[in-house]
Structure formats: structure tokens, C-alpha cells
Amino acid sequence: GEDVEQSLFLSVREGDSSVINCTYTDSSSTYLYWYKQEPGAGLQLLTYIFSNMDMKQDQRLTVLLNKKDKHLSLRIADTQTGDSAIYFCAESLQTGANNLFFGTGTRLTVIP
Amino acid sequence: KAGVTQTPRYLIKTRGQQVTLSCSPISGHRSVSWYQQTPGQGLQFLFEYFSETQRNKGNFPGRFSGRQFSNSRSEMNVSTLELGDSALYLCASSLPGVRNEQFFGPGTRLTVL
């Protein structure tokens, strides 16, 4: 199956770290992605991780992948008000295939 | 480089009508995918076109169709609209490759009355 679950809401104070979690059911994932969606906008690709990696760091973003538990997380360091948005994790089950399976989305609210 | 563009941005139709949405990918991108986003079902994959051929298809009824032109621009069509087709329709383009880095347009907001 392609169930991808996320908690719906997260609130953090400006300057703190945010951790957004995602669980998936299909162990054949090849790549896993994090997208950001701001109000009235499309999806912006933030980062991705290949399924044989455990961690990837990209400036303020750190992605952790626990393949055994099928758990993916996105940590945003020094969270800013501009980070307020909905964050989606997504998985690809086939290398080169563009049909992504998206999570339910987590609405991150950053409190000044 | 210009991003993915979608037209129109907003559309209002009535039940039973049909609608055509357009997507222009990033220059050089040959793959175009379409997704439907609704509050209830979230983001769901509709179909993908590559070099004018449908390469993947999601689990949607035959009322949803698409095509791709030789310049990689893509259209999707929904016939016999239903209230449940009200959604944000997103298109994404990508280069051929293994990482599936898809770049999304702003979407077309379709409202069916």
C-alpha cells in the first residue's frame, strides 16, 4: 500500500527547532521528499533523500530516515515566521517514475 | 528560467460541463504530471506524460484525461463535471532522471457548482 501519514498541526516559537514527522507503509520506497506549500501556492521542493541514506543535511534542514521503522522526519533549525506553511512528505516507489504518494500534510505555525 | 505555468488560475463551472486546464513546463522538461488536491483526499496523482505519451496513471475515472504536445505543454480535461471534482489541480514538470525532482506550478482552482 501507499499510506503516508503525518500529524496535522505543529506550533513552534520563532528561533526554536521544528520537527515534522512522517510514516509510510511501503518498504519499496526509492526516494522520499519534503515539499512546502504556502497559502494559495503550489508545492516547493525542499529536499529529498535516497532510501539507502540515513540522514541528509541542507542548510537549516535535516532529514532523518529510519527505514526499519518506515519513519521520515524533517528538522528545521532556527525556525522563522516565513517557515509557516504546510509541509508534505512524499514517496516514490519506482526509480524514474513521477507518480508520488503524498502524506496528509502538517501545518506548521511559527509564533513570533 | 521561468517556472511551471498553469492557466487559468481560477475556474468556475457547473455540473455536467467539461473543462480543460493547461500546463506549460519549465523549458527543457519533458515530463509533466498532474495531481488533484482536495481537503478530504489530499494530494492524489492523476497521470504523467512524457514525450507525448501517458507513462503512468492514477486511480481516477475515465472522465479525467490528458494529453501532451510536442513542445511538452500538457492539457488535462475533465468531462461531465461533478461537485466532487472541485479541487486545486497541480501540474509538475521534471527532467528525465532517477531523482524525480518535480517542480510544481501554482495550480488551477476549479469550483464546480
CSV table of C-alpha atoms in Angstrom, one decimal:
chain,number,residue,atom,x,y,z
A,1,GLY,CA,0.0,0.0,0.0
A,2,GLU,CA,0.9,3.6,-0.2
A,3,ASP,CA,-0.3,5.1,3.1
A,4,VAL,CA,1.8,8.1,4.1
A,5,GLU,CA,0.8,9.6,7.5
A,6,GLN,CA,1.7,12.9,9.1
A,7,SER,CA,0.4,14.7,12.2
A,8,LEU,CA,-1.9,17.6,11.1
A,9,PHE,CA,-0.6,20.5,13.2
A,10,LEU,CA,2.6,21.8,14.8
A,11,SER,CA,3.3,25.1,16.6
A,12,VAL,CA,6.7,26.3,17.5
A,13,ARG,CA,8.2,29.6,18.7
A,14,GLU,CA,10.4,31.6,16.4
A,15,GLY,CA,14.0,30.6,16.8
A,16,ASP,CA,13.2,27.1,18.1
A,17,SER,CA,13.7,23.9,16.0
A,18,SER,CA,10.7,22.3,14.3
A,19,VAL,CA,10.5,18.6,13.8
A,20,ILE,CA,7.9,17.3,11.3
A,21,ASN,CA,7.3,13.5,11.2
A,22,CYS,CA,6.1,11.2,8.5
A,23,THR,CA,5.4,7.4,8.5
A,24,TYR,CA,4.9,5.3,5.4
A,25,THR,CA,3.9,1.7,4.8
A,26,ASP,CA,5.6,0.7,1.6
A,27,SER,CA,9.1,-0.6,2.1
A,28,SER,CA,9.9,-0.3,-1.6
A,29,SER,CA,10.3,3.5,-1.5
A,30,THR,CA,13.2,4.7,-3.6
A,31,TYR,CA,13.3,8.4,-2.9
A,32,LEU,CA,11.5,10.4,-0.2
A,33,TYR,CA,10.8,14.1,-0.4
A,34,TRP,CA,9.7,17.1,1.6
A,35,TYR,CA,7.6,19.8,0.0
A,36,LYS,CA,6.4,23.1,1.3
A,37,GLN,CA,3.1,24.7,0.4
A,38,GLU,CA,2.3,28.3,1.2
A,39,PRO,CA,-1.3,29.7,1.1
A,40,GLY,CA,-2.5,30.0,-2.5
A,41,ALA,CA,0.7,28.5,-4.0
A,42,GLY,CA,1.9,25.3,-5.5
A,43,LEU,CA,4.4,22.9,-3.9
A,44,GLN,CA,8.0,23.8,-3.4
A,45,LEU,CA,10.5,21.0,-3.3
A,46,LEU,CA,12.6,21.5,-0.1
A,47,THR,CA,14.8,18.4,-0.1
A,48,TYR,CA,14.9,14.7,-0.8
A,49,ILE,CA,16.7,11.6,0.5
A,50,PHE,CA,17.5,8.4,-1.2
A,51,SER,CA,16.2,5.3,0.6
A,52,ASN,CA,19.6,3.9,1.3
A,53,MET,CA,20.7,7.0,3.3
A,54,ASP,CA,20.0,7.7,6.9
A,55,MET,CA,20.5,11.4,7.0
A,56,LYS,CA,20.8,14.4,4.8
A,57,GLN,CA,21.6,18.0,5.8
A,58,ASP,CA,20.9,21.0,3.7
A,59,GLN,CA,21.5,24.4,5.4
A,60,ARG,CA,18.7,24.7,8.1
A,61,LEU,CA,17.1,21.4,7.0
A,62,THR,CA,18.0,18.0,8.3
A,63,VAL,CA,16.2,14.9,7.0
A,64,LEU,CA,16.4,11.7,9.0
A,65,LEU,CA,15.3,8.3,7.6
A,66,ASN,CA,14.7,5.2,9.7
A,67,LYS,CA,13.9,2.6,7.1
A,68,LYS,CA,13.4,-0.2,9.6
A,69,ASP,CA,10.6,1.8,11.2
A,70,LYS,CA,9.5,3.4,7.9
A,71,HIS,CA,9.8,6.8,9.6
A,72,LEU,CA,11.0,10.1,8.0
A,73,SER,CA,11.5,13.4,9.7
A,74,LEU,CA,12.3,16.9,8.7
A,75,ARG,CA,14.0,19.2,11.2
A,76,ILE,CA,14.1,22.9,10.6
A,77,ALA,CA,16.7,24.7,12.7
A,78,ASP,CA,16.1,28.3,13.9
A,79,THR,CA,12.5,28.3,12.6
A,80,GLN,CA,11.3,31.7,11.2
A,81,THR,CA,7.9,33.1,10.6
A,82,GLY,CA,8.4,32.6,6.9
A,83,ASP,CA,8.6,28.9,7.6
A,84,SER,CA,4.9,28.9,8.4
A,85,ALA,CA,3.3,26.7,5.8
A,86,ILE,CA,2.0,23.2,5.1
A,87,TYR,CA,4.7,20.5,4.8
A,88,PHE,CA,4.2,17.4,2.8
A,89,CYS,CA,6.3,14.3,2.8
A,90,ALA,CA,6.1,12.2,-0.4
A,91,GLU,CA,7.5,8.9,-1.6
A,92,SER,CA,8.4,7.5,-4.9
A,93,LEU,CA,8.1,3.7,-5.3
A,94,GLN,CA,9.9,3.4,-8.6
A,95,THR,CA,13.1,4.9,-9.7
A,96,GLY,CA,12.5,7.4,-12.5
A,97,ALA,CA,8.7,7.3,-12.0
A,98,ASN,CA,7.0,10.5,-11.3
A,99,ASN,CA,3.9,9.3,-9.5
A,100,LEU,CA,4.5,10.5,-6.0
A,101,PHE,CA,2.4,9.4,-3.0
A,102,PHE,CA,1.9,12.3,-0.6
A,103,GLY,CA,1.3,12.5,3.1
A,104,THR,CA,-1.6,14.3,4.6
A,105,GLY,CA,0.4,17.4,5.3
A,106,THR,CA,1.5,19.1,8.5
A,107,ARG,CA,0.5,22.7,9.1
A,108,LEU,CA,3.4,24.5,10.8
A,109,THR,CA,2.7,27.7,12.7
A,110,VAL,CA,5.6,29.8,13.9
A,111,ILE,CA,4.7,32.0,16.8
A,112,PRO,CA,6.7,35.3,16.9
B,1,LYS,CA,14.4,30.3,-16.1
B,2,ALA,CA,10.6,30.6,-15.9
B,3,GLY,CA,8.8,28.2,-13.7
B,4,VAL,CA,5.8,26.0,-14.4
B,5,THR,CA,2.8,28.0,-15.5
B,6,GLN,CA,-0.8,26.9,-15.3
B,7,THR,CA,-3.8,28.5,-16.9
B,8,PRO,CA,-6.4,29.5,-15.9
B,9,ARG,CA,-5.7,30.1,-12.2
B,10,TYR,CA,-9.3,30.0,-11.3
B,11,LEU,CA,-12.3,28.4,-12.9
B,12,ILE,CA,-16.0,28.1,-12.1
B,13,LYS,CA,-18.1,25.5,-13.9
B,14,THR,CA,-21.5,23.8,-13.3
B,15,ARG,CA,-22.2,20.2,-13.0
B,16,GLY,CA,-22.2,18.3,-16.3
B,17,GLN,CA,-19.9,20.7,-18.1
B,18,GLN,CA,-16.4,19.9,-19.2
B,19,VAL,CA,-13.2,21.7,-18.5
B,20,THR,CA,-9.7,21.9,-20.0
B,21,LEU,CA,-6.7,23.0,-17.9
B,22,SER,CA,-3.3,23.9,-19.4
B,23,CYS,CA,0.2,23.5,-18.1
B,24,SER,CA,3.5,24.8,-19.6
B,25,PRO,CA,6.5,23.0,-18.1
B,26,ILE,CA,9.9,24.5,-17.4
B,27,SER,CA,11.9,24.8,-20.6
B,28,GLY,CA,13.7,21.6,-21.3
B,29,HIS,CA,11.5,19.5,-19.0
B,30,ARG,CA,9.8,16.7,-20.9
B,31,SER,CA,7.8,15.0,-18.2
B,32,VAL,CA,4.5,16.6,-16.9
B,33,SER,CA,2.5,15.1,-14.1
B,34,TRP,CA,-0.9,16.2,-12.8
B,35,TYR,CA,-2.2,16.0,-9.3
B,36,GLN,CA,-5.6,16.7,-7.6
B,37,GLN,CA,-5.6,18.3,-4.2
B,38,THR,CA,-8.7,18.3,-2.0
B,39,PRO,CA,-9.2,18.8,1.7
B,40,GLY,CA,-10.7,15.3,2.0
B,41,GLN,CA,-8.4,13.2,-0.1
B,42,GLY,CA,-5.2,15.3,0.0
B,43,LEU,CA,-2.8,15.2,-3.0
B,44,GLN,CA,-3.5,12.4,-5.4
B,45,PHE,CA,-1.7,11.6,-8.6
B,46,LEU,CA,-3.7,11.7,-11.8
B,47,PHE,CA,-1.3,10.9,-14.6
B,48,GLU,CA,2.0,11.6,-16.1
B,49,TYR,CA,3.0,12.4,-19.7
B,50,PHE,CA,6.4,12.0,-21.2
B,51,SER,CA,7.3,12.7,-24.8
B,52,GLU,CA,3.6,12.9,-25.7
B,53,THR,CA,2.8,9.5,-24.2
B,54,GLN,CA,1.0,8.7,-21.0
B,55,ARG,CA,3.5,6.9,-18.8
B,56,ASN,CA,1.7,6.5,-15.5
B,57,LYS,CA,-1.9,6.8,-14.5
B,58,GLY,CA,-3.5,7.1,-11.1
B,59,ASN,CA,-6.8,5.7,-9.9
B,60,PHE,CA,-9.3,8.2,-11.4
B,61,PRO,CA,-12.3,7.6,-13.6
B,62,GLY,CA,-12.1,7.9,-17.4
B,63,ARG,CA,-13.7,11.3,-17.2
B,64,PHE,CA,-10.2,12.6,-16.4
B,65,SER,CA,-8.0,12.6,-19.4
B,66,GLY,CA,-4.9,14.4,-20.6
B,67,ARG,CA,-2.5,14.9,-23.4
B,68,GLN,CA,0.9,16.3,-24.1
B,69,PHE,CA,2.0,18.3,-27.2
B,70,SER,CA,5.3,18.1,-29.0
B,71,ASN,CA,6.5,21.2,-27.1
B,72,SER,CA,5.9,19.4,-23.8
B,73,ARG,CA,2.9,21.6,-22.9
B,74,SER,CA,0.1,19.5,-21.4
B,75,GLU,CA,-3.6,19.8,-21.0
B,76,MET,CA,-6.0,17.8,-18.8
B,77,ASN,CA,-9.7,17.5,-19.5
B,78,VAL,CA,-12.5,16.6,-17.1
B,79,SER,CA,-15.8,15.8,-18.7
B,80,THR,CA,-19.2,15.6,-17.1
B,81,LEU,CA,-18.1,17.6,-14.1
B,82,GLU,CA,-19.3,16.5,-10.6
B,83,LEU,CA,-19.4,18.6,-7.4
B,84,GLY,CA,-16.6,16.4,-6.0
B,85,ASP,CA,-14.3,17.5,-8.8
B,86,SER,CA,-13.9,20.8,-7.1
B,87,ALA,CA,-10.2,20.9,-6.2
B,88,LEU,CA,-6.8,22.5,-6.8
B,89,TYR,CA,-5.2,20.9,-9.8
B,90,LEU,CA,-1.5,21.0,-9.8
B,91,CYS,CA,0.9,20.2,-12.6
B,92,ALA,CA,4.6,19.4,-12.1
B,93,SER,CA,7.4,19.1,-14.6
B,94,SER,CA,10.7,17.3,-14.4
B,95,LEU,CA,13.7,16.3,-16.3
B,96,PRO,CA,14.2,12.6,-17.1
B,97,GLY,CA,16.2,11.1,-14.3
B,98,VAL,CA,16.2,8.9,-11.3
B,99,ARG,CA,15.6,11.5,-8.6
B,100,ASN,CA,12.1,12.5,-9.7
B,101,GLU,CA,12.7,16.1,-8.8
B,102,GLN,CA,9.3,17.6,-9.7
B,103,PHE,CA,8.7,21.4,-9.9
B,104,PHE,CA,5.1,22.4,-9.3
B,105,GLY,CA,3.1,25.2,-10.8
B,106,PRO,CA,0.7,27.4,-8.7
B,107,GLY,CA,-2.3,25.3,-9.6
B,108,THR,CA,-5.7,25.8,-11.1
B,109,ARG,CA,-8.5,26.2,-8.6
B,110,LEU,CA,-11.6,24.6,-10.1
B,111,THR,CA,-15.0,25.1,-8.4
B,112,VAL,CA,-18.0,23.1,-9.6
B,113,LEU,CA,-21.4,24.4,-8.7
